[in-house]
Amino acid sequence: MTVLCTALLLSVLLLTASPAAADSVFGFSYFGREVLTGDARIEGRAGMGLAYTDSMNASVLQATQLADLERVTIGLTGRFSAVNAKEGIGDINRLGMSVPVIRMGMPLPGQGGLGFGFSATRATQWTVSRAWEDPNATPDPDVEYREIIEREGTQFDVPLQVGYRFFDGLLGVGAGMHFKGGAVRIRYDIGERATDGNIISFVQREIRDDTYSGWTPELSLALHDVGPLSIAGYWMPEYEADVDIVQATLSDPLDEPATRTDTMPQRFGMGARLQLPARFSIGADFTFEEWSAYKGRTFTYDSDGNFDPAGEALDMNDERTLRLGLERESVRVGLRYTMPVRLGFYMRDWHYKVQGEDLTEWGVTLGSGLALLGGLSRIDYSIGYSQVGDHGNIGVAESLWTIAVSIAGGERWY
């Protein structure tokens, strides 16, 4: 009961927080960069693990994995990022920390499991401040104007999932409901700046918040230990998101709130795991998100490069990600456990373009962990490096270092 109360309290606290990540030069995207939603154990394999099993961790990539839980468990994961962006004005360096991921799971009668939690799935933000001149006025050397654009995009997931195994564990079946929420926010200011650098008056101010919410189901299947091979997959159909719109300008401090409905993309994934000798395993995951079918809007620029807050949504690409991973599993030797070793590599085609060019990302990861309290709890950690964009091709590139730390424990640990 204490575990359940703790999980519910943490879930409420996280739901009142805003998912955030390190600032990104690609902040003028939609919801932003996809954030790995697994724990450090999974991230050490570059987020790969759809067909993997774990008896002590509720941080799952698809619902059938919950059937492997042996006790009530809670997992927490935190991520820290350092970003270096290269663009026309030079290098920009920023640090950031993501909202923690929390997951709770419990075994069910038979060979089943139930899980729920909270995680940010996409997050980005960016601020641009640059000199501005009124094209219809004579320049005044005693007056300096600044154009300030702040852009944020976030998306989060609150899943409730259940999984069962049948036929002596050979077949896994899972289902779930996911509450998907998020926001796209932009603030556009043109202000007169004083000699101390502060804005003393505004020529133009525009703020717009689009807040999203909707529900989507999940269906998942898995086949385990067919010889050395296990395979798994999931599907989440497209869904309708209710969007609440709030905007304000200098001339109208609070426009009448409005609503609309957006069609959000379907998503599916499939993965395979091959058990090798000496406790090694390798695996591969492929995920697909159909952003080309998205129906809604975003913030754009017109043909002259000027910000257009009323712009219609640009056509987006389908987002594809391939992840490859290797793991040497931990094993108990006497009174201690050996340390696992995890390696991973991934490639992703993003769901939108920059300067009319496709945007790609790749990354490598390394991870390990420690068993605590005789194996009743565990701490895992990973470090990853990724590269987004091509400075020579599109004029913008970004490199990202990420450290993830997670802890998971069973009921006796609490």
XYZ file of C-alpha atoms in Angstrom:
414
model
C 0.000 0.000 0.000
C 2.897 2.348 0.754
C 4.312 1.710 -2.706
C 0.966 2.520 -4.345
C 0.537 5.764 -2.399
C 4.089 6.828 -3.239
C 3.548 6.166 -6.931
C 0.263 8.072 -7.027
C 1.823 11.063 -5.247
C 4.801 11.173 -7.601
C 2.501 10.862 -10.614
C 0.460 13.865 -9.463
C 3.615 15.926 -8.945
C 4.912 15.065 -12.389
C 1.614 15.805 -14.078
C 1.799 19.351 -12.733
C 5.288 19.803 -14.191
C 6.176 20.767 -17.741
C 8.309 18.348 -19.740
C 11.530 20.084 -20.667
C 14.812 19.296 -22.311
C 17.987 21.078 -23.223
C 17.452 24.048 -25.525
C 17.584 23.058 -29.157
C 18.474 25.047 -32.243
C 15.633 23.117 -33.882
C 13.140 24.657 -31.485
C 11.022 25.994 -34.335
C 9.904 22.436 -34.884
C 6.541 21.103 -33.866
C 6.635 19.213 -30.550
C 10.374 18.861 -30.919
C 12.980 16.167 -30.511
C 11.781 12.702 -29.566
C 12.878 11.930 -26.011
C 13.822 8.368 -25.074
C 11.110 7.199 -22.681
C 12.837 4.121 -21.239
C 15.167 3.949 -18.272
C 18.967 4.001 -18.390
C 19.016 0.238 -18.863
C 17.167 0.668 -22.163
C 18.979 3.845 -23.147
C 22.327 2.088 -22.748
C 21.192 0.040 -25.764
C 20.244 3.257 -27.640
C 16.594 2.820 -26.690
C 16.420 -0.666 -28.176
C 14.552 -3.373 -26.293
C 11.051 -4.123 -27.602
C 11.710 -7.876 -27.432
C 13.705 -7.850 -24.159
C 12.332 -8.978 -20.788
C 12.957 -7.798 -17.229
C 11.448 -9.197 -14.046
C 12.224 -6.137 -11.924
C 11.571 -3.045 -14.038
C 8.265 -1.408 -14.979
C 9.865 0.925 -17.552
C 8.624 -0.916 -20.627
C 8.546 -0.118 -24.330
C 5.384 -2.122 -24.987
C 2.690 -3.663 -22.788
C 3.557 -7.388 -23.019
C 6.798 -6.744 -21.100
C 4.775 -6.120 -17.919
C 3.918 -9.845 -17.751
C 7.517 -10.549 -16.666
C 7.289 -8.596 -13.380
C 7.762 -10.705 -10.263
C 6.945 -8.051 -7.634
C 5.519 -4.568 -7.248
C 8.148 -2.152 -8.504
C 8.733 1.546 -9.026
C 11.319 3.041 -11.363
C 12.596 6.618 -11.651
C 14.850 8.012 -14.379
C 16.534 11.401 -14.744
C 18.411 12.762 -17.762
C 20.966 15.531 -18.084
C 21.963 17.003 -21.444
C 24.627 19.290 -22.872
C 23.936 20.763 -26.308
C 26.310 22.429 -28.759
C 24.565 24.053 -31.715
C 26.269 25.476 -34.799
C 24.357 28.009 -36.863
C 24.902 31.268 -38.709
C 25.630 33.351 -35.597
C 28.204 30.885 -34.254
C 28.298 28.184 -31.606
C 25.722 28.064 -28.811
C 26.148 25.875 -25.718
C 23.385 25.011 -23.276
C 22.681 22.610 -20.427
C 19.340 21.066 -19.573
C 17.552 18.470 -17.452
C 14.464 16.501 -18.441
C 11.453 15.926 -16.213
C 11.985 12.509 -14.588
C 10.278 9.429 -15.954
C 8.280 7.487 -13.366
C 6.846 4.015 -13.925
C 5.108 1.593 -11.577
C 4.192 -2.019 -12.241
C 2.769 -4.999 -10.404
C 2.244 -8.681 -11.210
C -1.277 -9.980 -11.796
C -2.694 -13.459 -11.099
C -1.489 -15.928 -13.676
C 1.423 -14.657 -15.740
C 0.364 -11.049 -16.116
C 1.308 -7.528 -15.153
C -0.168 -4.045 -14.860
C 1.718 -0.785 -15.252
C 1.273 2.979 -15.389
C 3.419 6.099 -15.185
C 4.449 9.368 -16.767
C 7.100 10.356 -19.310
C 7.911 13.183 -21.676
C 7.998 11.890 -25.252
C 9.044 15.055 -27.082
C 10.490 18.308 -25.798
C 12.359 21.298 -27.130
C 12.705 25.030 -26.563
C 14.634 27.848 -28.139
C 15.047 31.617 -27.778
C 16.304 33.986 -30.468
C 17.118 37.643 -29.735
C 18.392 39.796 -32.580
C 18.530 43.401 -33.771
C 15.453 44.675 -35.615
C 14.853 47.709 -37.834
C 11.518 49.123 -38.921
C 11.569 48.999 -42.740
C 9.069 51.890 -42.899
C 10.931 54.273 -40.597
C 14.166 56.271 -40.728
C 16.821 54.586 -38.502
C 17.422 56.408 -35.184
C 20.983 55.917 -33.824
C 19.737 56.554 -30.270
C 17.126 53.802 -30.355
C 17.803 50.080 -30.554
C 15.072 47.565 -31.185
C 15.252 43.830 -30.512
C 13.238 41.021 -32.034
C 12.710 38.193 -29.522
C 11.236 34.831 -30.436
C 10.656 32.126 -27.848
C 9.465 28.737 -29.013
C 8.573 25.667 -26.947
C 7.110 22.318 -27.870
C 6.359 19.492 -25.453
C 4.496 16.201 -25.529
C 3.932 13.729 -22.703
C 2.422 10.283 -22.212
C 0.475 8.820 -19.273
C 0.025 5.100 -20.019
C -2.117 2.445 -18.359
C -1.036 -0.957 -19.710
C -1.648 -4.635 -19.039
C 0.203 -7.652 -20.409
C -0.207 -11.442 -20.157
C 1.753 -14.468 -21.292
C 0.172 -17.687 -22.582
C 1.305 -21.157 -23.671
C 4.019 -21.468 -21.015
C 5.182 -17.941 -21.713
C 5.652 -18.374 -25.445
C 3.012 -15.821 -26.500
C 2.722 -12.354 -24.983
C -0.381 -10.206 -25.466
C -0.722 -6.648 -24.242
C -3.049 -3.665 -24.430
C -3.186 -0.178 -23.015
C -4.660 3.296 -23.100
C -2.380 6.318 -23.369
C -3.350 9.843 -22.415
C -1.340 12.093 -24.720
C -0.905 15.725 -23.823
C 1.342 18.581 -24.791
C 1.670 22.173 -25.852
C 3.091 24.304 -28.629
C 3.852 27.817 -27.453
C 5.373 30.809 -29.191
C 6.087 34.335 -28.005
C 7.054 37.031 -30.493
C 8.174 40.470 -29.232
C 9.656 43.576 -30.802
C 10.849 45.936 -28.114
C 12.887 49.086 -27.524
C 15.992 48.311 -25.505
C 17.595 50.635 -22.949
C 21.328 51.094 -22.491
C 21.357 48.503 -19.672
C 19.992 45.883 -22.061
C 16.442 45.755 -20.668
C 13.363 46.189 -22.862
C 11.571 49.411 -21.838
C 8.645 49.329 -24.296
C 7.159 47.025 -26.896
C 6.250 47.779 -30.487
C 4.683 44.375 -31.024
C 3.814 41.430 -28.767
C 2.220 38.159 -29.741
C 1.743 35.110 -27.554
C 0.020 31.926 -28.592
C -0.471 28.689 -26.678
C -1.912 25.562 -28.262
C -2.588 22.906 -25.607
C -3.247 19.344 -26.784
C -4.964 16.385 -25.148
C -6.261 13.065 -26.437
C -6.418 9.304 -25.905
C -4.970 6.528 -28.017
C -5.055 2.736 -27.485
C -2.133 0.324 -27.745
C -2.047 -3.279 -28.933
C 1.117 -5.350 -28.586
C 2.240 -8.926 -29.273
C 5.396 -10.894 -28.523
C 6.834 -14.354 -29.187
C 9.496 -15.376 -26.678
C 12.333 -17.880 -26.812
C 11.637 -19.459 -30.176
C 15.038 -21.079 -30.000
C 17.402 -18.148 -29.316
C 15.025 -15.644 -30.959
C 12.349 -13.382 -29.455
C 10.251 -10.879 -31.420
C 7.732 -8.220 -30.371
C 5.753 -5.323 -31.756
C 3.084 -2.748 -30.955
C 0.633 -0.474 -32.749
C -0.974 2.790 -31.644
C -3.515 4.182 -34.160
C -3.946 7.814 -35.108
C -6.167 9.764 -32.738
C -8.045 13.025 -32.454
C -6.499 15.595 -30.126
C -8.561 18.417 -28.642
C -6.638 21.684 -28.874
C -7.306 24.699 -26.653
C -5.985 27.946 -28.158
C -5.084 31.047 -26.149
C -3.434 34.050 -27.776
C -2.776 37.672 -26.944
C -1.379 40.785 -28.632
C -0.705 44.384 -27.584
C -3.926 45.567 -29.242
C -5.963 42.723 -27.768
C -4.388 41.497 -24.504
C -6.618 38.426 -24.427
C -8.349 37.172 -27.535
C -11.357 34.938 -27.101
C -10.134 31.395 -26.428
C -10.787 28.974 -29.268
C -10.653 25.236 -29.863
C -9.985 22.886 -32.744
C -9.310 19.212 -33.353
C -6.051 17.869 -34.818
C -5.436 14.416 -36.250
C -2.308 13.024 -34.599
C -0.165 10.343 -36.250
C -0.305 6.607 -35.757
C 2.796 4.835 -34.445
C 4.059 1.286 -34.593
C 7.234 -0.554 -33.732
C 8.765 -3.993 -34.076
C 11.843 -5.538 -32.543
C 13.886 -8.718 -32.331
C 16.337 -10.139 -29.793
C 18.860 -12.931 -30.377
C 20.399 -14.704 -27.405
C 24.112 -15.482 -27.855
C 26.564 -17.572 -25.833
C 28.295 -16.199 -22.721
C 25.249 -14.138 -21.642
C 25.469 -11.841 -24.669
C 22.449 -10.765 -26.688
C 21.916 -8.501 -29.678
C 18.765 -6.832 -30.877
C 17.216 -4.381 -33.306
C 14.105 -2.172 -33.149
C 12.331 -0.212 -35.867
C 9.706 2.430 -35.082
C 7.533 4.474 -37.428
C 5.438 7.586 -36.755
C 3.188 8.787 -39.596
C 3.538 12.561 -39.335
C 2.689 12.932 -43.036
C -0.938 12.223 -42.023
C -0.994 14.938 -39.352
C -3.831 17.442 -39.798
C -3.481 20.663 -37.835
C -1.267 23.735 -37.789
C 2.113 24.977 -36.688
C 4.047 28.244 -36.631
C 5.754 29.089 -39.895
C 7.523 31.790 -41.896
C 6.280 33.385 -45.107
C 8.132 33.332 -48.449
C 10.162 36.415 -47.447
C 11.420 34.759 -44.262
C 9.218 36.820 -41.923
C 7.540 35.156 -38.975
C 3.933 34.214 -39.771
C 2.035 33.254 -36.592
C -1.109 32.386 -38.581
C 0.702 30.143 -41.039
C -0.798 26.800 -41.956
C 0.984 23.585 -41.022
C 3.744 22.568 -43.374
C 3.714 19.088 -44.824
C 5.795 16.820 -42.592
C 7.708 13.624 -43.152
C 7.083 10.214 -41.642
C 9.556 9.713 -38.793
C 11.574 6.468 -38.874
C 14.052 5.226 -36.294
C 16.335 2.180 -36.382
C 18.060 1.083 -33.168
C 20.754 -1.579 -32.745
C 22.021 -2.808 -29.400
C 24.215 -5.332 -27.632
C 24.151 -6.393 -23.981
C 26.143 -8.674 -21.725
C 23.720 -9.549 -18.954
C 24.457 -9.372 -15.251
C 24.716 -12.687 -13.388
C 24.912 -13.556 -9.708
C 28.277 -14.902 -8.543
C 28.192 -15.863 -4.887
C 26.966 -12.858 -2.897
C 27.428 -10.300 -5.652
C 26.299 -9.552 -9.201
C 28.516 -8.889 -12.187
C 28.122 -5.564 -13.970
C 26.215 -5.586 -17.258
C 27.649 -3.980 -20.390
C 25.395 -2.266 -22.930
C 26.181 -0.686 -26.290
C 23.858 0.899 -28.820
C 23.564 2.811 -32.083
C 20.556 4.494 -33.690
C 19.580 6.496 -36.776
C 16.465 8.619 -37.220
C 14.785 10.545 -40.030
C 12.989 13.466 -38.380
C 9.385 14.382 -39.080
C 10.080 17.779 -40.666
C 12.571 19.555 -42.900
C 14.989 22.433 -42.355
C 15.678 24.823 -45.229
C 13.759 22.380 -47.404
C 16.177 19.548 -46.604
C 15.465 16.331 -44.714
C 16.772 16.278 -41.169
C 18.581 13.189 -39.868
C 20.005 12.191 -36.498
C 22.377 9.467 -35.353
C 23.763 8.500 -31.976
C 25.845 6.022 -29.969
C 25.387 4.943 -26.351
C 27.180 3.064 -23.583
C 25.680 1.842 -20.319
C 26.011 -0.380 -17.263
C 24.473 -0.834 -13.827
C 24.756 -2.113 -10.280
C 22.594 -4.517 -8.299
C 21.717 -3.310 -4.788
C 20.386 -5.013 -1.660
C 21.001 -8.503 -2.899
C 19.353 -7.870 -6.240
C 16.100 -6.411 -4.864
C 16.876 -3.040 -6.427
C 19.121 -1.718 -9.159
C 20.750 1.454 -10.363
C 21.541 1.846 -14.067
C 23.348 4.569 -15.944
C 24.137 5.419 -19.540
C 25.914 8.053 -21.579
C 25.126 8.901 -25.169
C 26.314 11.177 -27.966
C 24.117 12.221 -30.886
C 24.414 14.456 -33.925
C 21.496 16.209 -35.650
C 21.633 17.989 -38.986
C 24.507 18.903 -41.294
C 26.036 22.363 -40.963
C 27.552 22.211 -44.426
C 24.279 21.219 -46.065
C 21.539 23.109 -44.203
C 23.601 25.626 -42.220
C 22.555 24.195 -38.866
C 23.856 21.273 -36.798
C 23.566 20.161 -33.217
C 25.521 17.737 -31.053
C 24.131 16.399 -27.802
C 25.662 14.584 -24.827
C 23.118 12.875 -22.566
C 23.584 11.136 -19.213
C 20.728 9.048 -17.819
C 20.503 7.574 -14.328
C 17.670 5.347 -13.159
C 16.798 3.364 -10.070
C 14.287 0.537 -9.802
C 13.296 -1.569 -6.843
C 10.801 -4.154 -5.696
C 8.354 -4.018 -2.794
C 10.769 -5.196 -0.104
C 13.159 -2.394 -1.085
C 10.456 0.129 -0.191
